[in-house]
PDB file of C-alpha atoms in Angstrom:
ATOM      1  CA  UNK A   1      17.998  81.319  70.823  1.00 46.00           C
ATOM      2  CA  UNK A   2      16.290  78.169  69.551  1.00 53.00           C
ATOM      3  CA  UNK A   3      12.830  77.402  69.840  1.00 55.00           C
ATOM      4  CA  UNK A   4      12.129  74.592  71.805  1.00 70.00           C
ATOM      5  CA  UNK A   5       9.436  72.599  70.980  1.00 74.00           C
ATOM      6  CA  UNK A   6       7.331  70.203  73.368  1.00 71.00           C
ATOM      7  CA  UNK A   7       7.511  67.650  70.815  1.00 73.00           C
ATOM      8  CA  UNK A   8      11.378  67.553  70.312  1.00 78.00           C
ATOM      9  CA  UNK A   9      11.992  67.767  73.705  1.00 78.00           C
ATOM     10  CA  UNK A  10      13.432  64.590  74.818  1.00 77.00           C
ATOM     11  CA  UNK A  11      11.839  63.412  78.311  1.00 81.00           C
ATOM     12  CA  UNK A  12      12.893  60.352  79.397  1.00 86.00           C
ATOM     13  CA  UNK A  13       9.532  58.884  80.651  1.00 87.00           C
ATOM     14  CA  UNK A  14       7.963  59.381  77.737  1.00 85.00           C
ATOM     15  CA  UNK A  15      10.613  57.736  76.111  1.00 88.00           C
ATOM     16  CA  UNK A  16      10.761  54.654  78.494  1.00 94.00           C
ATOM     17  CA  UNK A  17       7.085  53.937  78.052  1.00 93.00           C
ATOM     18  CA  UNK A  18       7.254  54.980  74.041  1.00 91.00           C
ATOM     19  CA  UNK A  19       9.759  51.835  74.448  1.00 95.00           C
ATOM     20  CA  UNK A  20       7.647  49.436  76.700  1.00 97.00           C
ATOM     21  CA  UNK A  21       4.882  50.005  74.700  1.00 96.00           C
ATOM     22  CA  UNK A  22       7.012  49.518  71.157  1.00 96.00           C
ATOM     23  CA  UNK A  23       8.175  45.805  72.826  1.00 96.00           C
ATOM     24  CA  UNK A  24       4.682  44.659  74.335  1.00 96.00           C
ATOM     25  CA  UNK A  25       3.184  45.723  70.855  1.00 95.00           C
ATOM     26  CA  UNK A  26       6.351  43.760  68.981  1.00 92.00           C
ATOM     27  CA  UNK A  27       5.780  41.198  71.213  1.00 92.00           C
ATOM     28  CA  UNK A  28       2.177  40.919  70.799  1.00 91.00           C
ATOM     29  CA  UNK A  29       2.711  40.957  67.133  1.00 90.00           C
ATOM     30  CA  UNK A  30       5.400  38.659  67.386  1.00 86.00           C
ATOM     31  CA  UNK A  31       3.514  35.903  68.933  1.00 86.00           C
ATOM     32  CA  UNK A  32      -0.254  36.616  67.850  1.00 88.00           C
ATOM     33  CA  UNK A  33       0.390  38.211  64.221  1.00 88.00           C
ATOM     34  CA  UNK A  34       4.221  37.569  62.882  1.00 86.00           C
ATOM     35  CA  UNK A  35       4.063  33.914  63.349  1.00 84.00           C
ATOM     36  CA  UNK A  36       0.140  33.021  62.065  1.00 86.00           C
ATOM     37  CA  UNK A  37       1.066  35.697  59.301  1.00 89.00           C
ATOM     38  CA  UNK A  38       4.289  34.167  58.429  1.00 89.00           C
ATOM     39  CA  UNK A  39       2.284  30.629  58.322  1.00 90.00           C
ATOM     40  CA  UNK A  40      -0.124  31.745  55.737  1.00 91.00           C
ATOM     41  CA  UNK A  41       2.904  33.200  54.129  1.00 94.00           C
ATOM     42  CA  UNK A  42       4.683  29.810  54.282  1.00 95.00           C
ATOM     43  CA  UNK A  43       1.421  28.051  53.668  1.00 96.00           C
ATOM     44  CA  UNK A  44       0.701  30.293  50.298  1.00 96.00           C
ATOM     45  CA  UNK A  45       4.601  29.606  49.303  1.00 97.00           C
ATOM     46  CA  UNK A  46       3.834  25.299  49.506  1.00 97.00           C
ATOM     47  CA  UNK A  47       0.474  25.871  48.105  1.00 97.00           C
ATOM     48  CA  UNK A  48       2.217  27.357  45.037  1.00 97.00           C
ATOM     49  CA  UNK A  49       5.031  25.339  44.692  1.00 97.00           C
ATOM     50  CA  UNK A  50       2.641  21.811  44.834  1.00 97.00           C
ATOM     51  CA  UNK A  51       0.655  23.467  42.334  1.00 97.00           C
ATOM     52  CA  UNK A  52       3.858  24.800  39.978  1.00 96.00           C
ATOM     53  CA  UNK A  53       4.729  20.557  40.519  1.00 97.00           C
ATOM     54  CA  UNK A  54       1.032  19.389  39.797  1.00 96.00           C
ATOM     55  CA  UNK A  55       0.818  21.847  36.541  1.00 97.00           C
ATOM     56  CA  UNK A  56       4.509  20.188  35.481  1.00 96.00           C
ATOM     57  CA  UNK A  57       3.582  17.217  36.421  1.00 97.00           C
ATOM     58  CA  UNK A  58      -0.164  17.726  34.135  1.00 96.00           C
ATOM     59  CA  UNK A  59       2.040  19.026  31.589  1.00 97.00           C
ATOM     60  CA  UNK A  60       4.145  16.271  31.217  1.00 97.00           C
ATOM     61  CA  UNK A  61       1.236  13.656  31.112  1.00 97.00           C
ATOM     62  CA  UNK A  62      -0.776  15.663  28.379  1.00 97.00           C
ATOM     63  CA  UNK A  63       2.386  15.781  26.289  1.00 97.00           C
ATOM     64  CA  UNK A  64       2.768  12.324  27.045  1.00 97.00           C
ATOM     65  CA  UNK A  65      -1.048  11.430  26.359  1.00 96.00           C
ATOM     66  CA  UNK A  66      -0.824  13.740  23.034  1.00 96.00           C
ATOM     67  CA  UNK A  67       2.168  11.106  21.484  1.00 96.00           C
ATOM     68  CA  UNK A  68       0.095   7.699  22.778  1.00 96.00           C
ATOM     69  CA  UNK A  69      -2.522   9.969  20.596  1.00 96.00           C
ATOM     70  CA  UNK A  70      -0.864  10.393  17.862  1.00 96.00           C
ATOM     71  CA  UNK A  71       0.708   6.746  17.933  1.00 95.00           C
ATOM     72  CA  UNK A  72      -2.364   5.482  18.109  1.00 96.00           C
ATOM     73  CA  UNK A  73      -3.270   7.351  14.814  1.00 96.00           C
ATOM     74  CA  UNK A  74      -0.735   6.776  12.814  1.00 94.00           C
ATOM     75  CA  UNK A  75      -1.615   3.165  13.895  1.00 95.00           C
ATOM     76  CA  UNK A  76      -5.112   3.308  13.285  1.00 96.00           C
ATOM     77  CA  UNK A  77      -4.085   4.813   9.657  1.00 95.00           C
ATOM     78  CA  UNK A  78      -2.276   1.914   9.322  1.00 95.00           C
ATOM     79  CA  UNK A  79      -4.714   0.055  10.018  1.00 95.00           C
ATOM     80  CA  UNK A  80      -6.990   1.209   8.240  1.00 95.00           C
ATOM     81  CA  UNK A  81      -4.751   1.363   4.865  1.00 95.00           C
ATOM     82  CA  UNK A  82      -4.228  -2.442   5.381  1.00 95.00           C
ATOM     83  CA  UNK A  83      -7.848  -2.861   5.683  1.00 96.00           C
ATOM     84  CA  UNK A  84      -8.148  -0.979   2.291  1.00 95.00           C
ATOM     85  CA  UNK A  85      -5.641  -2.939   0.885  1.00 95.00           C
ATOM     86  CA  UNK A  86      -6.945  -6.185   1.940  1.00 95.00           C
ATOM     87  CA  UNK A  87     -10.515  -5.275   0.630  1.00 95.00           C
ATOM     88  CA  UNK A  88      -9.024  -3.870  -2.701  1.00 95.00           C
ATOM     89  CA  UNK A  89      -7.464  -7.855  -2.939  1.00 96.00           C
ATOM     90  CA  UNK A  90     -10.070  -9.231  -2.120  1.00 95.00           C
ATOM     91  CA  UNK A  91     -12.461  -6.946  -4.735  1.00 95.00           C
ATOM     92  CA  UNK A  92      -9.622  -7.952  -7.024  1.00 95.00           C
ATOM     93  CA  UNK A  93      -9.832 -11.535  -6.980  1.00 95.00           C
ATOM     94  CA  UNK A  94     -13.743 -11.599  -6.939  1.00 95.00           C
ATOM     95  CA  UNK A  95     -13.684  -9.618  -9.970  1.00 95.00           C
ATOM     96  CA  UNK A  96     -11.258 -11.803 -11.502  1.00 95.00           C
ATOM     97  CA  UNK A  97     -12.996 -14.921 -10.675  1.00 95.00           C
ATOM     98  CA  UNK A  98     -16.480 -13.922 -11.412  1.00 95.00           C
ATOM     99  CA  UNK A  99     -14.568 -12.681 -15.097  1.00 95.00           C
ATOM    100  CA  UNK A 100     -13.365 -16.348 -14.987  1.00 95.00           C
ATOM    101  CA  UNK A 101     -16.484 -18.020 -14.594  1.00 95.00           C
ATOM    102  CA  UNK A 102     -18.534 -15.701 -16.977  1.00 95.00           C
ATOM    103  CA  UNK A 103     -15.472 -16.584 -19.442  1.00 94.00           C
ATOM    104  CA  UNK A 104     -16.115 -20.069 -18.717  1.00 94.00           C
ATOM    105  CA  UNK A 105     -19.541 -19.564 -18.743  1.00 95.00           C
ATOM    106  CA  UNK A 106     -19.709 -18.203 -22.219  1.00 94.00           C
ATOM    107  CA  UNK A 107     -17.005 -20.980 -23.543  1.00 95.00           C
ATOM    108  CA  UNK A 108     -19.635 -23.689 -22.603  1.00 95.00           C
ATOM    109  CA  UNK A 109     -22.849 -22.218 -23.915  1.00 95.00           C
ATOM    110  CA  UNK A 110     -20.637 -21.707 -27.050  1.00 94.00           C
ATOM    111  CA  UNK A 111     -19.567 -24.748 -27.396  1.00 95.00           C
ATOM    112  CA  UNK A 112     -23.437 -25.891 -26.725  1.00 95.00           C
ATOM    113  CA  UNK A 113     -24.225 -24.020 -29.225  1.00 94.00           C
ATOM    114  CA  UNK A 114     -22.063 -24.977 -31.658  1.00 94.00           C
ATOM    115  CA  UNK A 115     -22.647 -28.651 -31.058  1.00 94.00           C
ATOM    116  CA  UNK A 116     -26.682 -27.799 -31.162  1.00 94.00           C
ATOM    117  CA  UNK A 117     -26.099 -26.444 -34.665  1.00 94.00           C
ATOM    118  CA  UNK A 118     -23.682 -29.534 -36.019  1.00 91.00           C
ATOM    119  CA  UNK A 119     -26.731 -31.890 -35.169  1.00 92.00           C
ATOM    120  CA  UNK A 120     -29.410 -29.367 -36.607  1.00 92.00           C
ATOM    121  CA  UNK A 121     -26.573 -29.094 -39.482  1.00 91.00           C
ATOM    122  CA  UNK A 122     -26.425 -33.256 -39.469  1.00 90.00           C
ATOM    123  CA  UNK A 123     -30.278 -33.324 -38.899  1.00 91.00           C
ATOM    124  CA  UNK A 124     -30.692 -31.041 -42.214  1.00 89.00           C
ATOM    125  CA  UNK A 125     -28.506 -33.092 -44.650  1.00 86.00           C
ATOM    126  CA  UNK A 126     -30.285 -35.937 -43.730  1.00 87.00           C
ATOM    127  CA  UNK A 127     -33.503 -34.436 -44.720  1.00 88.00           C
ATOM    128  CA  UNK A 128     -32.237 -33.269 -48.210  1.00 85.00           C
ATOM    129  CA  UNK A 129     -30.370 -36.635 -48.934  1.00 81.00           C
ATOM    130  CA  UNK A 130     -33.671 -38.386 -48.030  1.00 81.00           C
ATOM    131  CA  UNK A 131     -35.430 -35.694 -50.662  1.00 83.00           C
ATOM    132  CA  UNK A 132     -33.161 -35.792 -53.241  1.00 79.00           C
ATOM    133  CA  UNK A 133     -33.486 -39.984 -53.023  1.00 75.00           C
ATOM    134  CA  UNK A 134     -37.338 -39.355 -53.366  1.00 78.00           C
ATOM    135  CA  UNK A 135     -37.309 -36.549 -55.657  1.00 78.00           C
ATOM    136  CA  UNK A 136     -34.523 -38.828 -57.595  1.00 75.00           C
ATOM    137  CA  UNK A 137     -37.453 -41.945 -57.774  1.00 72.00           C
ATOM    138  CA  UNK A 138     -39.950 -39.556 -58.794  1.00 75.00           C
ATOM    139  CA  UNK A 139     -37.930 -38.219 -61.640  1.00 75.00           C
ATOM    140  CA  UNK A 140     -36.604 -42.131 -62.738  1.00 72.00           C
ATOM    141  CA  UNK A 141     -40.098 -42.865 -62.890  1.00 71.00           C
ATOM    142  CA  UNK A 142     -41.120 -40.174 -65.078  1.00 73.00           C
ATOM    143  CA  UNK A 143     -37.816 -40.462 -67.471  1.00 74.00           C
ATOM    144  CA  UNK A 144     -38.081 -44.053 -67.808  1.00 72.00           C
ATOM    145  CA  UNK A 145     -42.082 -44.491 -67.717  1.00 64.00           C
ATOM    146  CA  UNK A 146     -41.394 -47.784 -65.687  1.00 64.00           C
ATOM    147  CA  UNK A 147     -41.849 -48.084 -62.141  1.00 63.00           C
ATOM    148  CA  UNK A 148     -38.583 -49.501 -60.255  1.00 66.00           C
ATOM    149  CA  UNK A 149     -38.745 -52.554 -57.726  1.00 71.00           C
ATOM    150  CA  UNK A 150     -36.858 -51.839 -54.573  1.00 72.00           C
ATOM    151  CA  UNK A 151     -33.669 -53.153 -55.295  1.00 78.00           C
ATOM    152  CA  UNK A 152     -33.602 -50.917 -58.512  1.00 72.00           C
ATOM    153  CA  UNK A 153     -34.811 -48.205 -56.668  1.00 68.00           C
ATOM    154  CA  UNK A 154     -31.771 -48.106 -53.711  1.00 73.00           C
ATOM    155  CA  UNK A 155     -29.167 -48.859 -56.366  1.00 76.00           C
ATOM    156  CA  UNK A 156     -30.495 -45.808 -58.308  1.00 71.00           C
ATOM    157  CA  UNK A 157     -30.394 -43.698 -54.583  1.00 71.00           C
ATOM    158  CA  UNK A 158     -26.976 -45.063 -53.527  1.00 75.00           C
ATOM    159  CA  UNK A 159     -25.433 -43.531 -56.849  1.00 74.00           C
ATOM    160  CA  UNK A 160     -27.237 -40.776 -56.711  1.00 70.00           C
ATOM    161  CA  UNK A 161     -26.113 -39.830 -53.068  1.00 71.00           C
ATOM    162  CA  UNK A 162     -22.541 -40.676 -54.130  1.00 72.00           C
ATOM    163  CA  UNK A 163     -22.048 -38.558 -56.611  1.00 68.00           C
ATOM    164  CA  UNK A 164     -23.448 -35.551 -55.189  1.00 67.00           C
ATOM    165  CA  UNK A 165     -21.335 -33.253 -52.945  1.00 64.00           C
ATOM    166  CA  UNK A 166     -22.299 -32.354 -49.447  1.00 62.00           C
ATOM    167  CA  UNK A 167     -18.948 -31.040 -48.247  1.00 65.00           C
ATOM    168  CA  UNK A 168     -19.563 -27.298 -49.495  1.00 60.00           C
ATOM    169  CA  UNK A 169     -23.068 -27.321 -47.291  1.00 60.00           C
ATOM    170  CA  UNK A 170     -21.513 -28.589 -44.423  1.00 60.00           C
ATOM    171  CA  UNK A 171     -19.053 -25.916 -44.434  1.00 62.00           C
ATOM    172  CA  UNK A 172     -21.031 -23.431 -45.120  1.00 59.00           C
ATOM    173  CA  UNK A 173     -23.182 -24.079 -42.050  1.00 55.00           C
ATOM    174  CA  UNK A 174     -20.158 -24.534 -39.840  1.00 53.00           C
ATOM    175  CA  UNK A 175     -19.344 -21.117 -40.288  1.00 56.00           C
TER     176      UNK A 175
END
């Protein structure tokens, strides 16, 4: 014979309140658990979905902000090679204008100088035609053991000065 057991026995009040209890407690759940549960649930689901959107969304910006970055850069190294540029012209044409005006510079105290030393030059031949007239009276005097009036005395000077040749001291200063 089989062994009955209590517990597989079915009884059929047991069973009816085993299955009034199951639907109160499914619909207790139902209305006080399933649905607040299932709106956290659906909450959680939005508040992860917004946030997928808002990390997209960041995404997209910070890619976006990372080109304006590097646009503004490449601009900025742009910039600045202009700026070098420019200032490299503009060193350029100081330097070449300050060259210039020292060129200049020295062409006009050379050219002071060279007149200063004509006129010393000038100056200088003077003084030895006016010595060799003297010395020239002095030496009349003592070859002809006269003394000459003044008339004989610029005569003698005048030929003299002619026939001597001041050409080779001139150019010998010039140089």
């Amino acid at each position: 014979m089989l062994a009955t057991s209590p517990l597989i026995e079915p009884l059929p009040g047991l069973m009816i309140w085993t299955l009034v209890t199951f639907g109160l407690t499914f619909w207790a759940l139902k209305h006080y658990a399933f649905g607040p549960i299932q709106k956290l649930i659906d909450e959680r689901r939005d508040r992860i979905r917004r946030s997928l959107e808002e990390a997209d969304k960041a995404r997209d910006e910070a890619r976006r902000l990372l080109e304006e970055h590097r646009a503004l850069i490449g601009q900025a190294r742009g910039q600045a090679e202009q700026i070098l540029a420019e200032a490299r012209r503009v060193a350029e044409s100081q330097r070449k204008r300050v060259k210039d005006e020292t060129e200049a510079d020295r062409q006009r105290r050379l050219e002071e100088t060279k007149r200063q030393i004509e006129a010393e030059t000038q100056r200088a031949l003077q003084q030895i035609r006016a010595e060799v007239a003297e010395l020239t009276l002095v030496a009349t005097a003592k070859v002809t053991g006269k003394v000459l009036d003044e008339s004989d005395h610029r005569r003698l000077i005048e030929d003299a000065i002619k026939d001597l040749d001041f050409t080779v001291l001139e150019q010998e200063t010039v140089r």
